[in-house]
PDB file of C-alpha atoms in Angstrom:
ATOM      1  CA  MET A 265      95.842 121.087  64.196  1.00  0.00           C
ATOM      2  CA  PHE A 266      92.488 119.604  65.310  1.00  0.00           C
ATOM      3  CA  GLY A 267      92.221 118.272  68.869  1.00  0.00           C
ATOM      4  CA  PRO A 268      89.479 116.072  70.404  1.00  0.00           C
ATOM      5  CA  GLY A 269      87.459 119.158  71.475  1.00  0.00           C
ATOM      6  CA  SER A 270      87.475 120.862  68.048  1.00  0.00           C
ATOM      7  CA  ARG A 271      86.598 117.525  66.367  1.00  0.00           C
ATOM      8  CA  ALA A 272      83.627 117.120  68.737  1.00  0.00           C
ATOM      9  CA  LEU A 273      82.422 120.704  67.991  1.00  0.00           C
ATOM     10  CA  GLN A 274      82.887 120.053  64.245  1.00  0.00           C
ATOM     11  CA  GLU A 275      80.744 116.944  64.584  1.00  0.00           C
ATOM     12  CA  ALA A 276      78.023 118.778  66.363  1.00  0.00           C
ATOM     13  CA  ALA A 277      78.075 121.570  63.752  1.00  0.00           C
ATOM     14  CA  GLY A 278      77.999 119.179  60.859  1.00  0.00           C
ATOM     15  CA  SER A 279      81.511 120.135  59.429  1.00  0.00           C
ATOM     16  CA  ARG A 280      83.472 117.197  60.710  1.00  0.00           C
ATOM     17  CA  ALA A 281      83.346 115.127  57.466  1.00  0.00           C
ATOM     18  CA  SER A 282      85.091 117.752  55.313  1.00  0.00           C
ATOM     19  CA  TYR A 283      87.760 118.311  57.992  1.00  0.00           C
ATOM     20  CA  ALA A 284      88.247 114.567  58.497  1.00  0.00           C
ATOM     21  CA  ARG A 285      89.067 114.301  54.770  1.00  0.00           C
ATOM     22  CA  MET A 286      91.554 117.089  55.044  1.00  0.00           C
ATOM     23  CA  GLU A 287      93.260 115.443  58.007  1.00  0.00           C
ATOM     24  CA  ALA A 288      93.385 111.984  56.252  1.00  0.00           C
ATOM     25  CA  SER A 289      95.166 113.529  53.255  1.00  0.00           C
ATOM     26  CA  ALA A 290      97.671 115.464  55.305  1.00  0.00           C
ATOM     27  CA  GLY A 291      99.341 112.539  57.131  1.00  0.00           C
ATOM     28  CA  GLU A 292     100.997 113.120  60.546  1.00  0.00           C
ATOM     29  CA  VAL A 293     103.118 116.163  59.536  1.00  0.00           C
ATOM     30  CA  ASP A 294     102.130 118.995  57.314  1.00  0.00           C
ATOM     31  CA  TRP A 295     105.076 119.367  54.865  1.00  0.00           C
ATOM     32  CA  LEU A 296     106.039 122.891  53.942  1.00  0.00           C
ATOM     33  CA  ILE A 297     105.995 123.343  50.112  1.00  0.00           C
ATOM     34  CA  ASP A 298     107.037 126.290  47.968  1.00  0.00           C
ATOM     35  CA  ARG A 299     103.744 128.111  48.657  1.00  0.00           C
ATOM     36  CA  GLU A 300     104.291 128.227  52.431  1.00  0.00           C
ATOM     37  CA  VAL A 301     108.127 128.815  52.165  1.00  0.00           C
ATOM     38  CA  ASP A 302     107.561 131.782  49.806  1.00  0.00           C
ATOM     39  CA  PHE A 303     104.982 133.246  52.231  1.00  0.00           C
ATOM     40  CA  ILE A 304     107.147 132.750  55.232  1.00  0.00           C
ATOM     41  CA  THR A 305     110.218 134.328  53.725  1.00  0.00           C
ATOM     42  CA  ALA A 306     108.266 137.353  52.348  1.00  0.00           C
ATOM     43  CA  ARG A 307     107.226 138.343  55.887  1.00  0.00           C
ATOM     44  CA  ASP A 308     108.935 141.100  57.852  1.00  0.00           C
ATOM     45  CA  SER A 309     107.255 140.239  61.127  1.00  0.00           C
ATOM     46  CA  PHE A 310     105.238 137.491  62.857  1.00  0.00           C
ATOM     47  CA  TYR A 311     103.796 136.672  66.258  1.00  0.00           C
ATOM     48  CA  MET A 312     105.175 133.735  68.263  1.00  0.00           C
ATOM     49  CA  ALA A 313     103.283 132.103  71.119  1.00  0.00           C
ATOM     50  CA  SER A 314     104.928 129.970  73.775  1.00  0.00           C
ATOM     51  CA  VAL A 315     103.659 128.756  77.164  1.00  0.00           C
ATOM     52  CA  SER A 316     105.071 129.811  80.543  1.00  0.00           C
ATOM     53  CA  GLU A 317     106.074 127.463  83.262  1.00  0.00           C
ATOM     54  CA  ASP A 318     102.699 128.371  84.966  1.00  0.00           C
ATOM     55  CA  GLY A 319     100.831 127.252  81.804  1.00  0.00           C
ATOM     56  CA  TRP A 320      99.960 130.768  80.630  1.00  0.00           C
ATOM     57  CA  PRO A 321     100.278 131.628  76.919  1.00  0.00           C
ATOM     58  CA  TYR A 322     102.827 134.307  75.981  1.00  0.00           C
ATOM     59  CA  ILE A 323     102.686 136.031  72.596  1.00  0.00           C
ATOM     60  CA  GLN A 324     105.645 137.986  71.313  1.00  0.00           C
ATOM     61  CA  HIS A 325     106.054 140.071  68.141  1.00  0.00           C
ATOM     62  CA  ARG A 326     109.201 139.368  66.129  1.00  0.00           C
ATOM     63  CA  GLY A 327     110.342 141.578  63.318  1.00  0.00           C
ATOM     64  CA  GLY A 328     113.246 142.215  60.943  1.00  0.00           C
ATOM     65  CA  PRO A 329     113.816 142.693  57.192  1.00  0.00           C
ATOM     66  CA  ALA A 330     111.708 140.551  54.868  1.00  0.00           C
ATOM     67  CA  GLY A 331     113.259 137.126  54.775  1.00  0.00           C
ATOM     68  CA  PHE A 332     114.618 137.087  58.355  1.00  0.00           C
ATOM     69  CA  LEU A 333     112.364 134.079  59.084  1.00  0.00           C
ATOM     70  CA  ARG A 334     113.474 131.378  56.600  1.00  0.00           C
ATOM     71  CA  ARG A 335     113.488 127.655  55.883  1.00  0.00           C
ATOM     72  CA  ILE A 336     116.706 126.003  56.947  1.00  0.00           C
ATOM     73  CA  GLU A 337     115.852 122.520  55.530  1.00  0.00           C
ATOM     74  CA  GLY A 338     112.819 120.261  55.254  1.00  0.00           C
ATOM     75  CA  ASN A 339     110.321 121.512  57.715  1.00  0.00           C
ATOM     76  CA  ARG A 340     112.783 123.380  59.863  1.00  0.00           C
ATOM     77  CA  ILE A 341     112.555 127.185  59.912  1.00  0.00           C
ATOM     78  CA  GLY A 342     114.544 129.664  61.915  1.00  0.00           C
ATOM     79  CA  PHE A 343     115.471 133.125  62.713  1.00  0.00           C
ATOM     80  CA  ALA A 344     118.215 135.028  64.528  1.00  0.00           C
ATOM     81  CA  ASP A 345     117.146 136.469  67.846  1.00  0.00           C
ATOM     82  CA  TYR A 346     118.448 140.006  68.133  1.00  0.00           C
ATOM     83  CA  ARG A 347     119.981 141.485  71.248  1.00  0.00           C
ATOM     84  CA  GLY A 348     117.149 143.399  72.857  1.00  0.00           C
ATOM     85  CA  ASN A 349     115.343 143.962  76.132  1.00  0.00           C
ATOM     86  CA  ARG A 350     116.876 141.056  77.995  1.00  0.00           C
ATOM     87  CA  GLN A 351     113.660 139.739  79.455  1.00  0.00           C
ATOM     88  CA  TYR A 352     114.241 136.282  78.012  1.00  0.00           C
ATOM     89  CA  LEU A 353     110.606 135.246  78.289  1.00  0.00           C
ATOM     90  CA  SER A 354     110.320 133.112  75.176  1.00  0.00           C
ATOM     91  CA  THR A 355     113.838 131.729  75.740  1.00  0.00           C
ATOM     92  CA  ALA A 356     112.993 130.607  79.267  1.00  0.00           C
ATOM     93  CA  TYR A 357     109.564 129.276  78.358  1.00  0.00           C
ATOM     94  CA  LEU A 358     110.972 127.162  75.567  1.00  0.00           C
ATOM     95  CA  ALA A 359     113.439 125.479  77.941  1.00  0.00           C
ATOM     96  CA  ALA A 360     110.345 124.119  79.915  1.00  0.00           C
ATOM     97  CA  ASP A 361     108.030 123.454  76.977  1.00  0.00           C
ATOM     98  CA  ASP A 362     109.309 123.571  73.378  1.00  0.00           C
ATOM     99  CA  ARG A 363     105.936 124.025  71.723  1.00  0.00           C
ATOM    100  CA  VAL A 364     105.342 127.188  69.769  1.00  0.00           C
ATOM    101  CA  ALA A 365     102.723 128.646  67.455  1.00  0.00           C
ATOM    102  CA  LEU A 366     103.579 131.303  64.821  1.00  0.00           C
ATOM    103  CA  PHE A 367     100.974 133.614  63.289  1.00  0.00           C
ATOM    104  CA  LEU A 368     102.106 135.251  60.034  1.00  0.00           C
ATOM    105  CA  MET A 369     100.030 137.942  58.333  1.00  0.00           C
ATOM    106  CA  ASP A 370      99.926 139.521  54.841  1.00  0.00           C
ATOM    107  CA  TYR A 371      97.380 142.302  55.441  1.00  0.00           C
ATOM    108  CA  ALA A 372      97.675 143.787  52.005  1.00  0.00           C
ATOM    109  CA  ASN A 373      96.655 140.496  50.310  1.00  0.00           C
ATOM    110  CA  ARG A 374      94.373 139.387  53.179  1.00  0.00           C
ATOM    111  CA  ARG A 375      96.221 136.080  53.845  1.00  0.00           C
ATOM    112  CA  ARG A 376      97.453 134.445  57.037  1.00  0.00           C
ATOM    113  CA  LEU A 377      99.285 131.340  57.910  1.00  0.00           C
ATOM    114  CA  LYS A 378      99.488 129.650  61.346  1.00  0.00           C
ATOM    115  CA  LEU A 379     102.375 127.300  62.150  1.00  0.00           C
ATOM    116  CA  ILE A 380     102.882 124.965  65.073  1.00  0.00           C
ATOM    117  CA  GLY A 381     106.035 123.221  66.007  1.00  0.00           C
ATOM    118  CA  HIS A 382     108.781 122.396  68.445  1.00  0.00           C
ATOM    119  CA  ALA A 383     111.458 125.102  68.989  1.00  0.00           C
ATOM    120  CA  HIS A 384     114.901 124.969  70.365  1.00  0.00           C
ATOM    121  CA  ILE A 385     117.587 127.618  70.815  1.00  0.00           C
ATOM    122  CA  SER A 386     121.048 127.534  69.427  1.00  0.00           C
ATOM    123  CA  ASP A 387     123.910 129.577  70.729  1.00  0.00           C
ATOM    124  CA  ASP A 388     126.188 128.285  67.927  1.00  0.00           C
ATOM    125  CA  PRO A 389     127.780 131.310  66.237  1.00  0.00           C
ATOM    126  CA  ALA A 390     127.733 129.568  62.853  1.00  0.00           C
ATOM    127  CA  VAL A 391     123.995 128.972  63.052  1.00  0.00           C
ATOM    128  CA  ILE A 392     123.290 132.558  64.185  1.00  0.00           C
ATOM    129  CA  ALA A 393     125.495 133.951  61.371  1.00  0.00           C
ATOM    130  CA  GLN A 394     123.625 131.721  58.884  1.00  0.00           C
ATOM    131  CA  LEU A 395     120.280 133.234  59.964  1.00  0.00           C
ATOM    132  CA  MET A 396     121.405 136.903  60.272  1.00  0.00           C
ATOM    133  CA  PRO A 397     120.093 139.026  57.485  1.00  0.00           C
ATOM    134  CA  PRO A 398     122.742 140.577  55.339  1.00  0.00           C
ATOM    135  CA  ASP A 399     123.524 144.217  56.084  1.00  0.00           C
ATOM    136  CA  TYR A 400     121.205 144.254  59.096  1.00  0.00           C
ATOM    137  CA  ALA A 401     122.379 146.458  61.926  1.00  0.00           C
ATOM    138  CA  ALA A 402     121.055 144.341  64.818  1.00  0.00           C
ATOM    139  CA  GLU A 403     123.357 142.027  66.646  1.00  0.00           C
ATOM    140  CA  GLY A 404     122.364 138.297  66.706  1.00  0.00           C
ATOM    141  CA  GLU A 405     122.368 136.757  70.187  1.00  0.00           C
ATOM    142  CA  ARG A 406     120.951 133.337  69.561  1.00  0.00           C
ATOM    143  CA  ALA A 407     118.995 131.426  66.952  1.00  0.00           C
ATOM    144  CA  PHE A 408     115.532 130.064  67.276  1.00  0.00           C
ATOM    145  CA  LEU A 409     115.057 126.824  65.257  1.00  0.00           C
ATOM    146  CA  ILE A 410     111.557 125.443  64.786  1.00  0.00           C
ATOM    147  CA  ASP A 411     110.518 122.126  63.518  1.00  0.00           C
ATOM    148  CA  VAL A 412     107.079 122.673  61.996  1.00  0.00           C
ATOM    149  CA  VAL A 413     104.539 119.899  62.518  1.00  0.00           C
ATOM    150  CA  GLY A 414     101.453 121.530  61.303  1.00  0.00           C
ATOM    151  CA  PHE A 415     100.060 124.615  59.590  1.00  0.00           C
ATOM    152  CA  ASP A 416      96.828 126.143  58.668  1.00  0.00           C
ATOM    153  CA  TRP A 417      95.854 128.757  56.105  1.00  0.00           C
ATOM    154  CA  ASN A 418      92.950 130.755  57.169  1.00  0.00           C
ATOM    155  CA  CYS A 419      90.162 132.364  55.176  1.00  0.00           C
ATOM    156  CA  SER A 420      90.512 136.004  54.303  1.00  0.00           C
ATOM    157  CA  GLN A 421      86.911 136.967  55.281  1.00  0.00           C
ATOM    158  CA  HIS A 422      87.733 139.161  58.284  1.00  0.00           C
ATOM    159  CA  ILE A 423      91.149 140.401  57.488  1.00  0.00           C
ATOM    160  CA  THR A 424      91.231 144.187  57.123  1.00  0.00           C
ATOM    161  CA  PRO A 425      93.690 145.206  54.387  1.00  0.00           C
ATOM    162  CA  ARG A 426      96.551 147.235  55.780  1.00  0.00           C
ATOM    163  CA  PHE A 427      99.531 148.508  53.858  1.00  0.00           C
ATOM    164  CA  THR A 428     103.115 149.325  54.772  1.00  0.00           C
ATOM    165  CA  GLU A 429     104.574 152.744  53.868  1.00  0.00           C
ATOM    166  CA  ALA A 430     106.566 150.996  51.094  1.00  0.00           C
ATOM    167  CA  GLU A 431     103.431 149.449  49.696  1.00  0.00           C
ATOM    168  CA  VAL A 432     101.557 152.716  49.720  1.00  0.00           C
ATOM    169  CA  ARG A 433     104.626 154.472  48.033  1.00  0.00           C
ATOM    170  CA  ARG A 434     104.751 151.765  45.314  1.00  0.00           C
ATOM    171  CA  GLY A 435     101.040 152.133  44.582  1.00  0.00           C
ATOM    172  CA  SER A 436     100.979 155.928  44.549  1.00  0.00           C
ATOM    173  CA  GLN A 437     104.357 156.548  42.808  1.00  0.00           C
ATOM    174  CA  PRO A 438     102.928 156.406  39.311  1.00  0.00           C
ATOM    175  CA  LEU A 439     100.254 159.003  40.225  1.00  0.00           C
ATOM    176  CA  LEU A 440     102.907 161.251  41.777  1.00  0.00           C
ATOM    177  CA  ASP A 441     105.107 160.912  38.775  1.00  0.00           C
ATOM    178  CA  GLU A 442     102.130 161.807  36.501  1.00  0.00           C
ATOM    179  CA  LEU A 443     101.275 164.830  38.702  1.00  0.00           C
ATOM    180  CA  ALA A 444     104.949 166.036  38.519  1.00  0.00           C
ATOM    181  CA  ARG A 445     104.807 165.712  34.625  1.00  0.00           C
ATOM    182  CA  LEU A 446     101.517 167.699  34.514  1.00  0.00           C
ATOM    183  CA  ARG A 447     102.860 170.411  36.765  1.00  0.00           C
ATOM    184  CA  ALA A 448     106.003 170.682  34.668  1.00  0.00           C
ATOM    185  CA  ARG A 449     103.858 170.953  31.520  1.00  0.00           C
ATOM    186  CA  VAL A 450     101.547 173.635  33.074  1.00  0.00           C
ATOM    187  CA  ALA A 451     104.586 175.645  34.117  1.00  0.00           C
ATOM    188  CA  GLU A 452     105.951 175.190  30.537  1.00  0.00           C
ATOM    189  CA  LEU A 453     102.704 176.415  28.978  1.00  0.00           C
ATOM    190  CA  GLU A 454     102.492 179.347  31.340  1.00  0.00           C
ATOM    191  CA  GLY A 455     106.112 180.285  30.426  1.00  0.00           C
ATOM    192  CA  GLU A 456     105.085 180.305  26.726  1.00  0.00           C
ATOM    193  CA  LYS A 457     102.252 182.656  27.407  1.00  0.00           C
ATOM    194  CA  SER A 458     104.561 185.261  29.087  1.00  0.00           C
TER     195      SER A 458
END
């Protein structure tokens, strides 16, 4: 993911040697392994950046049930694009420039993964059906297929932990259950006193 400008700044800052070793060990393509695939498929949303015909970046939030973004094979990932607002910004931009960047967050565990790749769109009903989450009410209109060419895990230093309602419920449920047991026991003891 390092370009000439970032390499020059790394050199000036004295950090280039360690990043050069990282690049040398990675080869030309960063291959997705189970660690990345598991992280990708556990997400229920991500941000995708593309570039407009005028050269401006465009970032769009994509969401669905956990696992809606998944590996298809090798370094290819994909997701079904649901019928929505019909602006077709990402779809149009990818026709002119197929490069995308995806930003995936796990706020609760303070982890993030950035992916870069080449995307194309499929209108093939079989591909769309393959990527549609089971029992999901949305209607798939097309599929985005992304050939990942690089990725980067970032440090957790400045990620503020955030939790979904389901995560909060899972964490607090044992306490709520204990509270209910204690209330029932208090009511039982008060009944015995009467």
